[in-house]
Amino acid sequence: VFGGLDTLGAFLPTEARETGSTLHVLSLDVGEWTTKSFRGRGPGPNMRIYGETCTALKNGMVVALGHESEHVYVLDFERQLWMTPTLVGDKLKSRMFHAGAAFVEDGAVVLFGGQNRKTNDDFGDTFMLNLVKLDED
C-alpha cells in the first residue's frame, strides 16, 4: 500500500500522520504488515500525492501522478531503489483517479483518464509510458 491521505484526511506530516510516501507491505505468509524504506529519490512527503496509480511491474511498480503531481516514479524492488524515468513526448497533465495497466513483457505502462479538481478538467486521454531508460537518483 502506497501514498494517499492518512487516517486524518490530510497530507501534512505530523506525529499523528504519515508522510504520504510510506510503503506498507503485507506478508501473505504470516499476515503481518511491515514498513519499507528504499534508496533514491521517490515521492516526498510534500508531494501531495493521492489518487495516484501504483502499477505493478515484474520486479517493482510505477507510481504515476496523483492530485497536483505531474511526476512519475519507478520503484525497483530487487535493487530497493526509487528511480525517475526520463519522459519524452506529450506532457502528462497532473491528475488523480486515473487508471493504469502494465504490459510487463513490453516494459510499458498505459495510463487512462482521471480528473484535475484544481482546473476542473475530466480527462479521457491515454498515455503509454515505455520504460526504456531510467535515471538512478
Tab-separated table of C-alpha atoms in Angstrom:
chain	number	residue	atom	x	y	z
A	1	VAL	CA	0.000	0.000	0.000
A	2	PHE	CA	1.474	3.342	-1.027
A	3	GLY	CA	0.527	7.005	-0.677
A	4	GLY	CA	-2.853	8.616	-0.245
A	5	LEU	CA	-4.472	10.607	2.506
A	6	ASP	CA	-3.802	9.477	6.045
A	7	THR	CA	-6.440	8.469	8.592
A	8	LEU	CA	-6.968	12.132	9.478
A	9	GLY	CA	-7.691	13.003	5.829
A	10	ALA	CA	-4.645	15.221	5.434
A	11	PHE	CA	-1.292	15.461	3.654
A	12	LEU	CA	0.988	17.252	6.072
A	13	PRO	CA	3.180	15.015	8.245
A	14	THR	CA	2.788	15.345	11.995
A	15	GLU	CA	3.284	12.831	14.777
A	16	ALA	CA	-0.251	11.531	14.151
A	17	ARG	CA	0.122	11.479	10.377
A	18	GLU	CA	2.251	9.520	7.986
A	19	THR	CA	4.369	11.253	5.379
A	20	GLY	CA	2.284	10.026	2.441
A	21	SER	CA	5.286	8.276	0.892
A	22	THR	CA	5.454	5.293	3.225
A	23	LEU	CA	5.266	1.866	1.617
A	24	HIS	CA	3.415	-0.766	3.626
A	25	VAL	CA	3.875	-4.430	2.708
A	26	LEU	CA	1.604	-7.270	3.791
A	27	SER	CA	3.277	-10.668	4.127
A	28	LEU	CA	0.689	-13.152	2.937
A	29	ASP	CA	2.640	-15.979	4.594
A	30	VAL	CA	2.355	-14.628	8.148
A	31	GLY	CA	-0.364	-11.980	7.791
A	32	GLU	CA	1.805	-9.127	9.117
A	33	TRP	CA	2.289	-5.590	7.864
A	34	THR	CA	5.775	-4.067	7.666
A	35	THR	CA	7.018	-0.648	6.594
A	36	LYS	CA	9.731	-0.456	3.929
A	37	SER	CA	12.296	2.202	3.097
A	38	PHE	CA	14.112	2.458	-0.227
A	39	ARG	CA	17.155	4.331	-1.553
A	40	GLY	CA	16.874	7.026	-4.190
A	41	ARG	CA	14.515	9.936	-4.510
A	42	GLY	CA	10.919	8.820	-4.557
A	43	PRO	CA	7.782	10.823	-3.877
A	44	GLY	CA	8.384	13.012	-0.836
A	45	PRO	CA	6.036	13.971	1.990
A	46	ASN	CA	5.278	17.363	0.422
A	47	MET	CA	4.312	15.966	-2.991
A	48	ARG	CA	0.598	15.966	-2.087
A	49	ILE	CA	0.086	12.635	-3.799
A	50	TYR	CA	-3.265	10.912	-3.566
A	51	GLY	CA	-5.477	9.459	-6.234
A	52	GLU	CA	-2.291	8.193	-7.914
A	53	THR	CA	-1.843	4.902	-9.707
A	54	CYS	CA	0.565	2.256	-8.476
A	55	THR	CA	1.004	-0.159	-11.349
A	56	ALA	CA	2.777	-3.448	-10.652
A	57	LEU	CA	5.719	-4.477	-12.808
A	58	LYS	CA	7.747	-7.690	-12.853
A	59	ASN	CA	10.061	-6.567	-10.003
A	60	GLY	CA	8.655	-3.225	-8.969
A	61	MET	CA	5.952	-0.653	-9.529
A	62	VAL	CA	5.279	2.641	-11.260
A	63	VAL	CA	3.764	5.466	-9.200
A	64	ALA	CA	2.182	7.984	-11.548
A	65	LEU	CA	0.748	11.432	-10.975
A	66	GLY	CA	-1.873	11.928	-8.269
A	67	HIS	CA	-3.690	15.126	-7.249
A	68	GLU	CA	-1.368	18.052	-8.134
A	69	SER	CA	1.592	15.928	-9.232
A	70	GLU	CA	2.932	15.595	-12.781
A	71	HIS	CA	5.682	13.222	-11.648
A	72	VAL	CA	6.268	9.564	-12.421
A	73	TYR	CA	8.437	7.315	-10.251
A	74	VAL	CA	9.594	3.724	-10.623
A	75	LEU	CA	10.357	1.578	-7.594
A	76	ASP	CA	12.730	-1.338	-8.229
A	77	PHE	CA	12.031	-3.960	-5.546
A	78	GLU	CA	15.109	-6.017	-6.404
A	79	ARG	CA	17.583	-3.130	-6.001
A	80	GLN	CA	15.398	-1.421	-3.365
A	81	LEU	CA	15.713	1.824	-5.301
A	82	TRP	CA	13.438	4.660	-6.433
A	83	MET	CA	14.145	5.912	-9.976
A	84	THR	CA	12.809	8.734	-12.120
A	85	PRO	CA	12.041	7.899	-15.744
A	86	THR	CA	13.027	10.348	-18.452
A	87	LEU	CA	9.719	11.341	-20.053
A	88	VAL	CA	9.629	12.418	-23.694
A	89	GLY	CA	6.680	13.161	-25.943
A	90	ASP	CA	3.376	14.655	-24.880
A	91	LYS	CA	3.409	16.215	-21.423
A	92	LEU	CA	1.324	14.486	-18.774
A	93	LYS	CA	-1.036	16.896	-17.021
A	94	SER	CA	-1.498	16.486	-13.283
A	95	ARG	CA	-4.484	14.309	-12.493
A	96	MET	CA	-5.908	11.904	-9.965
A	97	PHE	CA	-8.256	8.927	-10.022
A	98	HIS	CA	-6.902	7.697	-13.353
A	99	ALA	CA	-6.298	4.052	-14.288
A	100	GLY	CA	-3.021	2.281	-15.007
A	101	ALA	CA	-2.215	-1.075	-16.581
A	102	ALA	CA	1.148	-2.745	-17.213
A	103	PHE	CA	2.313	-4.593	-20.287
A	104	VAL	CA	5.182	-6.279	-18.466
A	105	GLU	CA	6.765	-8.071	-21.437
A	106	ASP	CA	6.877	-4.790	-23.386
A	107	GLY	CA	8.110	-2.712	-20.444
A	108	ALA	CA	5.176	-0.342	-20.813
A	109	VAL	CA	2.515	1.198	-18.593
A	110	VAL	CA	-0.694	2.686	-20.002
A	111	LEU	CA	-2.442	5.500	-18.126
A	112	PHE	CA	-6.046	6.465	-18.880
A	113	GLY	CA	-8.396	9.237	-17.833
A	114	GLY	CA	-8.674	10.909	-14.471
A	115	GLN	CA	-9.545	14.372	-13.283
A	116	ASN	CA	-7.927	17.569	-12.071
A	117	ARG	CA	-10.041	19.297	-9.431
A	118	LYS	CA	-7.911	22.450	-9.468
A	119	THR	CA	-8.651	23.127	-13.156
A	120	ASN	CA	-11.997	21.264	-13.118
A	121	ASP	CA	-10.857	19.034	-16.003
A	122	ASP	CA	-12.050	15.496	-16.684
A	123	PHE	CA	-9.657	13.538	-18.890
A	124	GLY	CA	-10.439	10.805	-21.406
A	125	ASP	CA	-6.928	10.626	-22.830
A	126	THR	CA	-4.479	7.731	-22.914
A	127	PHE	CA	-0.709	7.800	-22.396
A	128	MET	CA	1.790	5.000	-22.839
A	129	LEU	CA	4.961	5.069	-20.757
A	130	ASN	CA	7.719	2.992	-22.337
A	131	LEU	CA	10.205	2.304	-19.566
A	132	VAL	CA	13.292	2.225	-21.770
A	133	LYS	CA	15.751	4.408	-19.851
A	134	LEU	CA	15.618	5.062	-16.135
A	135	ASP	CA	17.782	7.551	-14.255
A	136	GLU	CA	19.041	6.423	-10.874
A	137	ASP	CA	18.639	9.191	-8.304
